[in-house]
PDB file of N, CA and C in Angstrom:
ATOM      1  N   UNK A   1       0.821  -1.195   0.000  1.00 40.00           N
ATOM      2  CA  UNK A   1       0.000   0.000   0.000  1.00 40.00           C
ATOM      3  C   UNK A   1       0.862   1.255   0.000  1.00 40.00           C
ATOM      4  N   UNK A   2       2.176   0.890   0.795  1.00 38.00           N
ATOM      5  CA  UNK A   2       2.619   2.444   0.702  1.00 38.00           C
ATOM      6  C   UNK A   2       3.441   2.559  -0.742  1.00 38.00           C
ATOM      7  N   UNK A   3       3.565   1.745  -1.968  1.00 44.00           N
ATOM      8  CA  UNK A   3       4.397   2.065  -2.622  1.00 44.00           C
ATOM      9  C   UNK A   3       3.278   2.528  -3.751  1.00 44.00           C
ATOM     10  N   UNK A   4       2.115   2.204  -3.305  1.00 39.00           N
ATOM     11  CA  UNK A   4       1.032   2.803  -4.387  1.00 39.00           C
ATOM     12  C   UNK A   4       1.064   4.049  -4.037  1.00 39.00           C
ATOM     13  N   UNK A   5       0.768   4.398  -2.859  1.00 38.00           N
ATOM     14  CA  UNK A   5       0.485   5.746  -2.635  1.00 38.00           C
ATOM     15  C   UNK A   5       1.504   6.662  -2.493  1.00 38.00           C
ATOM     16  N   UNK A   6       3.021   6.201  -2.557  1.00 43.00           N
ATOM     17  CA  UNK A   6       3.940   7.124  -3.227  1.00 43.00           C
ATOM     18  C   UNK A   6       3.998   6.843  -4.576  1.00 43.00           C
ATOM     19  N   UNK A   7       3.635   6.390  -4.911  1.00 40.00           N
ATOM     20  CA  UNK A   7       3.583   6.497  -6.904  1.00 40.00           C
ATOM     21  C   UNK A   7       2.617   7.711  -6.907  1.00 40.00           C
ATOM     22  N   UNK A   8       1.276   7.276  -6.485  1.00 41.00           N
ATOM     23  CA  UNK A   8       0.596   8.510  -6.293  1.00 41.00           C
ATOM     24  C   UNK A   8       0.748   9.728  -6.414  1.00 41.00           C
ATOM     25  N   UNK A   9       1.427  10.375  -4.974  1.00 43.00           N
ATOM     26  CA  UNK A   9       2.339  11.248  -4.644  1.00 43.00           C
ATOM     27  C   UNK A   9       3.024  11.765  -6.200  1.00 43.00           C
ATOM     28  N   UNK A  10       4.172  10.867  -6.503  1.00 45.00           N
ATOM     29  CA  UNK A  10       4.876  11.223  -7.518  1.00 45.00           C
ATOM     30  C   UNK A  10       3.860  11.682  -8.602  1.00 45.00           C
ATOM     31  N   UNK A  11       2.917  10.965  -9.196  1.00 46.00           N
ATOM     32  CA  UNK A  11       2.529  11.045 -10.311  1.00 46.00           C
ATOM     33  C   UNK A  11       2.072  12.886 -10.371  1.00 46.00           C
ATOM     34  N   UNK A  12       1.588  12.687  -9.304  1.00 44.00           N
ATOM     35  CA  UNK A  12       0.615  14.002  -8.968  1.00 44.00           C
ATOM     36  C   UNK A  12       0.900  15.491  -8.757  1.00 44.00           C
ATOM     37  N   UNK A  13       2.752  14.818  -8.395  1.00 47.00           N
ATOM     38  CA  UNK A  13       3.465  16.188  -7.853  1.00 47.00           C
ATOM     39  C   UNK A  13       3.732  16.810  -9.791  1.00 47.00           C
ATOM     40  N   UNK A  14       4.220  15.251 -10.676  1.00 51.00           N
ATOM     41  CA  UNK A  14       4.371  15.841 -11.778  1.00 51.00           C
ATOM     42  C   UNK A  14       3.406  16.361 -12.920  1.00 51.00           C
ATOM     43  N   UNK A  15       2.563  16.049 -12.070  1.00 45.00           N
ATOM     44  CA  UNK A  15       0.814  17.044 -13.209  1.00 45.00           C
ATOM     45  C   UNK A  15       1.300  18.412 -12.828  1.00 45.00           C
ATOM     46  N   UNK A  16       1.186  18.334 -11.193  1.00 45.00           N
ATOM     47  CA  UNK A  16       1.596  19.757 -10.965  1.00 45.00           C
ATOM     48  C   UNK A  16       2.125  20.802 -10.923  1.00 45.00           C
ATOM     49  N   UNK A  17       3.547  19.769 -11.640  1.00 51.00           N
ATOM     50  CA  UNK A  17       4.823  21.035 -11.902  1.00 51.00           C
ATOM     51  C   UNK A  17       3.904  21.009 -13.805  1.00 51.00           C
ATOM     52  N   UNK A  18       3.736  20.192 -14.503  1.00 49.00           N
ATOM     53  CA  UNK A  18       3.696  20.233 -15.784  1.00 49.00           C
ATOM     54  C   UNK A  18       2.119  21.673 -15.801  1.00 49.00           C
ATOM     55  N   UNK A  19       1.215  21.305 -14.868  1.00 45.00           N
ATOM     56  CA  UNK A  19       0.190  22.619 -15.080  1.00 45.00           C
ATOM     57  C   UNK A  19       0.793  23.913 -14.617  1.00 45.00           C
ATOM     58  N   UNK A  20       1.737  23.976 -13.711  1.00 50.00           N
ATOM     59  CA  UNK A  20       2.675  25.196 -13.365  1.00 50.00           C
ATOM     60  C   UNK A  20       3.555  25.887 -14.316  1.00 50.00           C
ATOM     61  N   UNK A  21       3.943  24.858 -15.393  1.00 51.00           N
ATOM     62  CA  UNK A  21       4.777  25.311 -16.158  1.00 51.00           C
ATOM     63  C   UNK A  21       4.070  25.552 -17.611  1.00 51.00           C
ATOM     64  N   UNK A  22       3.269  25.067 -17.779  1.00 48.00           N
ATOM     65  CA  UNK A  22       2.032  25.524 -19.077  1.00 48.00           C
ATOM     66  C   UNK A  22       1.385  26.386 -18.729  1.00 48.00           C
ATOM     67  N   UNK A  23       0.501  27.011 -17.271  1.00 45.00           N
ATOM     68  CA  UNK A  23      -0.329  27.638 -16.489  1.00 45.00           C
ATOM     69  C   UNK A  23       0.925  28.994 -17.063  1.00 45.00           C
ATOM     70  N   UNK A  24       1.958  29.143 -16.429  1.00 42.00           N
ATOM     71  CA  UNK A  24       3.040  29.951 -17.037  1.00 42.00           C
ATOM     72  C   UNK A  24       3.080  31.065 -18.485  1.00 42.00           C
ATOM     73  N   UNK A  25       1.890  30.215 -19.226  1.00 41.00           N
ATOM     74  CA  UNK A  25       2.295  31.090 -20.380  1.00 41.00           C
ATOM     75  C   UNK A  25       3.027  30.894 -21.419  1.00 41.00           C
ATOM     76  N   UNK A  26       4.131  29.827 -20.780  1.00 44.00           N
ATOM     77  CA  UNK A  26       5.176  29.643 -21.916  1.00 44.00           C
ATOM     78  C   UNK A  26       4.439  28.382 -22.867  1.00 44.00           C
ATOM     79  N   UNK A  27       5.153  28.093 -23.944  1.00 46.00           N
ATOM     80  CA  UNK A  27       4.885  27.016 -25.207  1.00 46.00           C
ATOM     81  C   UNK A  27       5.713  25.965 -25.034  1.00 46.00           C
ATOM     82  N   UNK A  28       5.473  25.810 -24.043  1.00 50.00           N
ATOM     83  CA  UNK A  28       6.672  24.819 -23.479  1.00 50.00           C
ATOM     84  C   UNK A  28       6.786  23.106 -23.379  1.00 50.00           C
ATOM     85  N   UNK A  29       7.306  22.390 -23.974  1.00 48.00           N
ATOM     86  CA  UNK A  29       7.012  20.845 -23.628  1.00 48.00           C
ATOM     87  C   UNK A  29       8.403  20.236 -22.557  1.00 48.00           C
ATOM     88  N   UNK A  30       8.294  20.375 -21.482  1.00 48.00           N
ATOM     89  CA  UNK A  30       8.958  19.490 -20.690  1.00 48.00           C
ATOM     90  C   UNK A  30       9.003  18.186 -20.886  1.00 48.00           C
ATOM     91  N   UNK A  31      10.175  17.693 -21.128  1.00 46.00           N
ATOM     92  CA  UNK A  31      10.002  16.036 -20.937  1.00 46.00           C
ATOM     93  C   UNK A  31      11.591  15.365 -20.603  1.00 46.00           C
ATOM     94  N   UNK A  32      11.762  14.700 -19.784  1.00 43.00           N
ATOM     95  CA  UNK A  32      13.002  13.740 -19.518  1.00 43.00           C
ATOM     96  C   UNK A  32      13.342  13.358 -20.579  1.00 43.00           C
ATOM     97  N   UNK A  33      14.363  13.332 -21.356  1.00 47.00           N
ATOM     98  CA  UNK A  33      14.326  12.722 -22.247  1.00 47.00           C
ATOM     99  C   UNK A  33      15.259  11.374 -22.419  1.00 47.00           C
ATOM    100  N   UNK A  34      15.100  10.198 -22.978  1.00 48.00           N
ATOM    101  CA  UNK A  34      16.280   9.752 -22.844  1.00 48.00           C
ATOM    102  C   UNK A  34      17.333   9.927 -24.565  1.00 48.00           C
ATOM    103  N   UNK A  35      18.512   9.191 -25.385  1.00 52.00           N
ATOM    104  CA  UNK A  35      18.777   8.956 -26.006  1.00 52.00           C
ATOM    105  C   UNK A  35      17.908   8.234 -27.208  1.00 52.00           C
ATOM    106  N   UNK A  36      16.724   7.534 -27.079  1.00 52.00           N
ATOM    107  CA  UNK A  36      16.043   7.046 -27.313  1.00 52.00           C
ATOM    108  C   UNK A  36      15.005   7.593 -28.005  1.00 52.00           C
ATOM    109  N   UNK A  37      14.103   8.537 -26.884  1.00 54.00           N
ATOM    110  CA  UNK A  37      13.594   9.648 -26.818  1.00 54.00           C
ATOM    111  C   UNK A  37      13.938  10.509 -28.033  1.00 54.00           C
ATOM    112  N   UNK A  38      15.068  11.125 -27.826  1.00 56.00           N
ATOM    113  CA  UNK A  38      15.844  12.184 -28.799  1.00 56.00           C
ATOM    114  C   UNK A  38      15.289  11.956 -30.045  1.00 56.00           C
ATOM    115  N   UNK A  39      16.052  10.433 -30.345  1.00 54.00           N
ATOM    116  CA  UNK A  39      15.756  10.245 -31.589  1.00 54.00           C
ATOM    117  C   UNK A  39      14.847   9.917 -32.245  1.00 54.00           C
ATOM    118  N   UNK A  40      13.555   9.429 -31.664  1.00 54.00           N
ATOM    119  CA  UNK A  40      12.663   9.450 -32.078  1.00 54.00           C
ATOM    120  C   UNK A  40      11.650  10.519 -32.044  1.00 54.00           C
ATOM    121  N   UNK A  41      12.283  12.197 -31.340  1.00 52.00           N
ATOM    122  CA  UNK A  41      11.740  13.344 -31.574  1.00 52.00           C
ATOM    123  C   UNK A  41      12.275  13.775 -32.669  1.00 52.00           C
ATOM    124  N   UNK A  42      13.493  13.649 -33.296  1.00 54.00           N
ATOM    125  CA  UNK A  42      13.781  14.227 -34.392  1.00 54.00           C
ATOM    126  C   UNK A  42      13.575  13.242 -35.758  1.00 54.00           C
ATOM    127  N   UNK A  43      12.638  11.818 -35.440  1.00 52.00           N
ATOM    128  CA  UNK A  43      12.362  11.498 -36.655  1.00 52.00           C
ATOM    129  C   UNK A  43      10.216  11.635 -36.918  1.00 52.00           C
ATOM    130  N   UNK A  44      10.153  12.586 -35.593  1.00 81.00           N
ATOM    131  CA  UNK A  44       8.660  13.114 -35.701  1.00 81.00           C
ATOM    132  C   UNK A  44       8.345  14.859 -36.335  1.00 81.00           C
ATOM    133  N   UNK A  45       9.677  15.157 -36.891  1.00 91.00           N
ATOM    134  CA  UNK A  45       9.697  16.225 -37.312  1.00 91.00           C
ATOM    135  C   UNK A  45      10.027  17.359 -36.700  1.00 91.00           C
ATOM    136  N   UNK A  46      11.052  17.167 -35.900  1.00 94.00           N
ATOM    137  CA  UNK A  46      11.951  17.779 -34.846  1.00 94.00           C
ATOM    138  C   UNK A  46      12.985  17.827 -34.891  1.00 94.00           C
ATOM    139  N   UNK A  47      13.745  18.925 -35.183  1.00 95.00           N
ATOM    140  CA  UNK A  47      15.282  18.901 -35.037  1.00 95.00           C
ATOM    141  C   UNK A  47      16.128  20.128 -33.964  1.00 95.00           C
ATOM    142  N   UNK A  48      17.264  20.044 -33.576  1.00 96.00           N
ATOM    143  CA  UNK A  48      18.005  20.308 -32.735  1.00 96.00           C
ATOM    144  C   UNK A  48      18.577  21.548 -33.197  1.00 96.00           C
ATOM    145  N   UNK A  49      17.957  22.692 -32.154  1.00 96.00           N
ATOM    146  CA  UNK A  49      18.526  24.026 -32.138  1.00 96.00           C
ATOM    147  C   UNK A  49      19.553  24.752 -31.645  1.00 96.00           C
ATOM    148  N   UNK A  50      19.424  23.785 -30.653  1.00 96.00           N
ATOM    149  CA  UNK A  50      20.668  24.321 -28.910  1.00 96.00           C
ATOM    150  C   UNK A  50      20.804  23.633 -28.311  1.00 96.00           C
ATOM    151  N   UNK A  51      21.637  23.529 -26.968  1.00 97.00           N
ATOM    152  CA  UNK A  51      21.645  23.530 -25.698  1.00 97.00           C
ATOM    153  C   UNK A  51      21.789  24.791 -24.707  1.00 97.00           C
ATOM    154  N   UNK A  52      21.074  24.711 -23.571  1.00 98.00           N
ATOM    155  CA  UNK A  52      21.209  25.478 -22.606  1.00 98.00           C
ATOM    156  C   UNK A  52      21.296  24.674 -21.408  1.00 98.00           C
ATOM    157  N   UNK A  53      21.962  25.236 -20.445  1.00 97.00           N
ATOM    158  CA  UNK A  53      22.184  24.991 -19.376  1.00 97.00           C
ATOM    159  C   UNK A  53      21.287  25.051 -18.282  1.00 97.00           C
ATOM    160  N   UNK A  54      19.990  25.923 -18.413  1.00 97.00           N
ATOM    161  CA  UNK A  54      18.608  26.125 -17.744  1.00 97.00           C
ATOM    162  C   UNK A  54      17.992  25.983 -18.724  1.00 97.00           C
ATOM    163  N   UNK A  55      16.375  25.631 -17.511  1.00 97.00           N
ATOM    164  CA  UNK A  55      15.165  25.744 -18.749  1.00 97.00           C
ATOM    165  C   UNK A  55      14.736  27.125 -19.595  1.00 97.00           C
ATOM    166  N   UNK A  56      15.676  27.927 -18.407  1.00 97.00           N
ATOM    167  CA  UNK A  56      15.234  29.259 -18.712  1.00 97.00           C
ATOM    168  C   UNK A  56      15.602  29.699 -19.816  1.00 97.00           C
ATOM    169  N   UNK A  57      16.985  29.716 -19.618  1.00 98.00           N
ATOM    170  CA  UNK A  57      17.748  29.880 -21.252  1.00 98.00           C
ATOM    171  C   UNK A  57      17.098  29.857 -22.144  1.00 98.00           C
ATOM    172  N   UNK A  58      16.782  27.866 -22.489  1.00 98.00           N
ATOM    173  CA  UNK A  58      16.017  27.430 -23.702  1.00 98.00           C
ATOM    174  C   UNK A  58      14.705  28.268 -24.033  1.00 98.00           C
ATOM    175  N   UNK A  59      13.864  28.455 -22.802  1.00 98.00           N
ATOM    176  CA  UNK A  59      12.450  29.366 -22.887  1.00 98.00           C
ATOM    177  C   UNK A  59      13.076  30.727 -23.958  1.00 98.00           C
ATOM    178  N   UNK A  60      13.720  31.002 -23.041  1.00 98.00           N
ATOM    179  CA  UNK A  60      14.569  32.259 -23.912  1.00 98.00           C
ATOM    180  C   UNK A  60      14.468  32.296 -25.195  1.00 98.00           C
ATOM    181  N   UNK A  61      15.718  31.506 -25.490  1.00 98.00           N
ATOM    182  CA  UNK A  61      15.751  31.164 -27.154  1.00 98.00           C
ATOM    183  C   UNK A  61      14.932  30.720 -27.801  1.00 98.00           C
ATOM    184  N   UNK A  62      13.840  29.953 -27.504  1.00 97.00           N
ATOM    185  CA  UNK A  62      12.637  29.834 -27.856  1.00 97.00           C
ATOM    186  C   UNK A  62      12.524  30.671 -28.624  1.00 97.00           C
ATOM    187  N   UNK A  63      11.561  31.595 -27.497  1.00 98.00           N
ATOM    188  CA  UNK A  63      10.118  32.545 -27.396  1.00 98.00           C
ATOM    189  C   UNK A  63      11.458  33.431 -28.556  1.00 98.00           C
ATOM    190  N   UNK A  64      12.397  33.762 -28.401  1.00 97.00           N
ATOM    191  CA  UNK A  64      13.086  35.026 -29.153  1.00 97.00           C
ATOM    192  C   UNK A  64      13.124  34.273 -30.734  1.00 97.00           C
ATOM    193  N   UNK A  65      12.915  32.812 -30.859  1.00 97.00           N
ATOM    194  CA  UNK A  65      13.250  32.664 -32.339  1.00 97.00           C
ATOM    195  C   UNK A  65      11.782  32.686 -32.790  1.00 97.00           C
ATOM    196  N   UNK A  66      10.965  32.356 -31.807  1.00 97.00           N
ATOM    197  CA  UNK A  66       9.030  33.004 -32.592  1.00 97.00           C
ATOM    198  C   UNK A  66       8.834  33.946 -32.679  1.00 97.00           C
ATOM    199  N   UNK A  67       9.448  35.137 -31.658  1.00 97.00           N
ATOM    200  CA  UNK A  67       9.213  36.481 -31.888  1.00 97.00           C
ATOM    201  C   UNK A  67       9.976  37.030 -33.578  1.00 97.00           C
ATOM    202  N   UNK A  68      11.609  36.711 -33.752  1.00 97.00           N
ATOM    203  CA  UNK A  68      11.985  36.778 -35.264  1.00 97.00           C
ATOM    204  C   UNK A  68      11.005  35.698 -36.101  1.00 97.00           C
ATOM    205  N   UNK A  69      10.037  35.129 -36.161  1.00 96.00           N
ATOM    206  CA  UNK A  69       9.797  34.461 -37.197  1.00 96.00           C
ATOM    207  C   UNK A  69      10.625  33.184 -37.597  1.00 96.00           C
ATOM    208  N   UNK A  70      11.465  32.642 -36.844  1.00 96.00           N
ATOM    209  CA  UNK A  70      12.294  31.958 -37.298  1.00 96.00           C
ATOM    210  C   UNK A  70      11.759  30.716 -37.275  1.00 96.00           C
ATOM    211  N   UNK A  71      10.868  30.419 -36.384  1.00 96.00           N
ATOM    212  CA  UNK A  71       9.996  29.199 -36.214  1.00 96.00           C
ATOM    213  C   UNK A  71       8.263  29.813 -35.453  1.00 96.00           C
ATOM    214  N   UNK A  72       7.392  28.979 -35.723  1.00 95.00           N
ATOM    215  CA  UNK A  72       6.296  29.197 -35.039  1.00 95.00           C
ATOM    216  C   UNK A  72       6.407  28.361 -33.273  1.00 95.00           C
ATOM    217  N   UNK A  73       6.727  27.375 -33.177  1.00 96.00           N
ATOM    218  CA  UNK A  73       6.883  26.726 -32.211  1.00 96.00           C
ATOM    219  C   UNK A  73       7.807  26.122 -31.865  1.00 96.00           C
ATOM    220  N   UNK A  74       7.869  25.671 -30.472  1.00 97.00           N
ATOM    221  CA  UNK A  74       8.854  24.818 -29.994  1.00 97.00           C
ATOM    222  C   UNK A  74       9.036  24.222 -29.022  1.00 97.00           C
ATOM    223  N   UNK A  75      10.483  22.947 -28.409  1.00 96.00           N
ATOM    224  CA  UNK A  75      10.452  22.558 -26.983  1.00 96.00           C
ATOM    225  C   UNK A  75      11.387  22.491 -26.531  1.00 96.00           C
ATOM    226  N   UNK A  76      11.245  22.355 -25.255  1.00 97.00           N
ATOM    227  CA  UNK A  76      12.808  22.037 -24.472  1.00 97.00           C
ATOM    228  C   UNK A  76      12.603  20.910 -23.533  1.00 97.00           C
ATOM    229  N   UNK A  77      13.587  20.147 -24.235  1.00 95.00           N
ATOM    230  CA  UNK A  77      13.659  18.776 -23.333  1.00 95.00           C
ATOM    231  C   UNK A  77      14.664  18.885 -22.429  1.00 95.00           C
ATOM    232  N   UNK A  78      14.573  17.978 -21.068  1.00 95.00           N
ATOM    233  CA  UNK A  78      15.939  17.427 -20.374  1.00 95.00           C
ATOM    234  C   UNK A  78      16.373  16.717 -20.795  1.00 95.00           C
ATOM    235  N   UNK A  79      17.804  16.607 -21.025  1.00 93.00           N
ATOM    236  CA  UNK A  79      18.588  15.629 -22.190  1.00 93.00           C
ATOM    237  C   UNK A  79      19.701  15.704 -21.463  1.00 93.00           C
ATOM    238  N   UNK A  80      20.368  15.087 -20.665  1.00 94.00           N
ATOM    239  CA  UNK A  80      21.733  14.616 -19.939  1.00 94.00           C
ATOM    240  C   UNK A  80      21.977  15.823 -19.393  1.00 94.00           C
ATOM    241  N   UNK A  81      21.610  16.231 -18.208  1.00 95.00           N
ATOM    242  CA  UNK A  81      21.533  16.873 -18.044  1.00 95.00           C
ATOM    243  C   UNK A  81      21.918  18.970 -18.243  1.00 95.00           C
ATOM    244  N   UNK A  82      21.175  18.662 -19.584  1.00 97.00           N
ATOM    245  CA  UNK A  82      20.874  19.687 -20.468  1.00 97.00           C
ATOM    246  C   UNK A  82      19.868  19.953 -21.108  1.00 97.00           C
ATOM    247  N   UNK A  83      19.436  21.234 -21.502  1.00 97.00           N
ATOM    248  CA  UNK A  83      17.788  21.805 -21.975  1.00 97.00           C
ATOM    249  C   UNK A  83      18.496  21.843 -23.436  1.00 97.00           C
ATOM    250  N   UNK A  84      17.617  20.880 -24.653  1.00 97.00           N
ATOM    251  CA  UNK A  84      17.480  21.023 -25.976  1.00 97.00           C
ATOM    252  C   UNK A  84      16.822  21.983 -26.382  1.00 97.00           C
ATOM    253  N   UNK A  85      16.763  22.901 -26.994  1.00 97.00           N
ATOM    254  CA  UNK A  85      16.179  23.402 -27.607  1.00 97.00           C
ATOM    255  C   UNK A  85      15.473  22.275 -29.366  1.00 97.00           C
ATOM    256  N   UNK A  86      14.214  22.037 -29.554  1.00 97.00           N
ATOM    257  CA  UNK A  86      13.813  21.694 -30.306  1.00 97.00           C
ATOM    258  C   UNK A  86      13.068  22.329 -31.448  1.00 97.00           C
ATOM    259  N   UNK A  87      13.142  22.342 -32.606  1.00 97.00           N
ATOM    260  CA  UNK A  87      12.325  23.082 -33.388  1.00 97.00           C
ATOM    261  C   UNK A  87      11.685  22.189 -34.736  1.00 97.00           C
ATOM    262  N   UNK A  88      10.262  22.490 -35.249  1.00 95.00           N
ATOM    263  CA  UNK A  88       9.552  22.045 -35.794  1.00 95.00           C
ATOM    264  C   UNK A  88      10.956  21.255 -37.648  1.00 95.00           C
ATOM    265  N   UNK A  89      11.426  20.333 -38.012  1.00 91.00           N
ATOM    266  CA  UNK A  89      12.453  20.157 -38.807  1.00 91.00           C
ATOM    267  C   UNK A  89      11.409  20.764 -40.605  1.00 91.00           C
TER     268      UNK A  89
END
């Protein structure tokens, strides 16, 4: 019983950071990513813009390459511990 109800816990804490961080405003897709992951984001029509060292950064470079037009959208994954910048390929 208690390992259900810390799964629980977990699951719930991460709705809550993910509605905190969409609730935010930003266009943002958080996700762990693994090696795996990666590559099967950049064969869904995703390719690799950056790295940053915060999420913030990446938000940054984002939102500043929609504001130039350079892309309409985008994401930032955790990727070893580093923020990808992703953009539509």
């Amino acid at each position: 019983m208690y390992k259900l109800t810390r799964t629980a816990a977990t699951a719930a804490t991460g709705v809550a950071m993910a509605l905190a961080l969409t609730g935010a405003g930003a266009a943002v897709t958080v996700a762990t990513a693994s090696a795996a992951a990666a590559s099967e984001a950049g064969a869904q029509g995703w390719e690799f813009a950056g790295s940053y060292g915060t999420q913030q950064e990446c938000v940054a470079a984002g939102d500043a390459g929609v504001s130039d037009g350079s892309w309409a959208e985008y994401r930032c994954a955790l990727f070893e511990a580093r923020w990808d910048l992703m953009i539509p390929a």
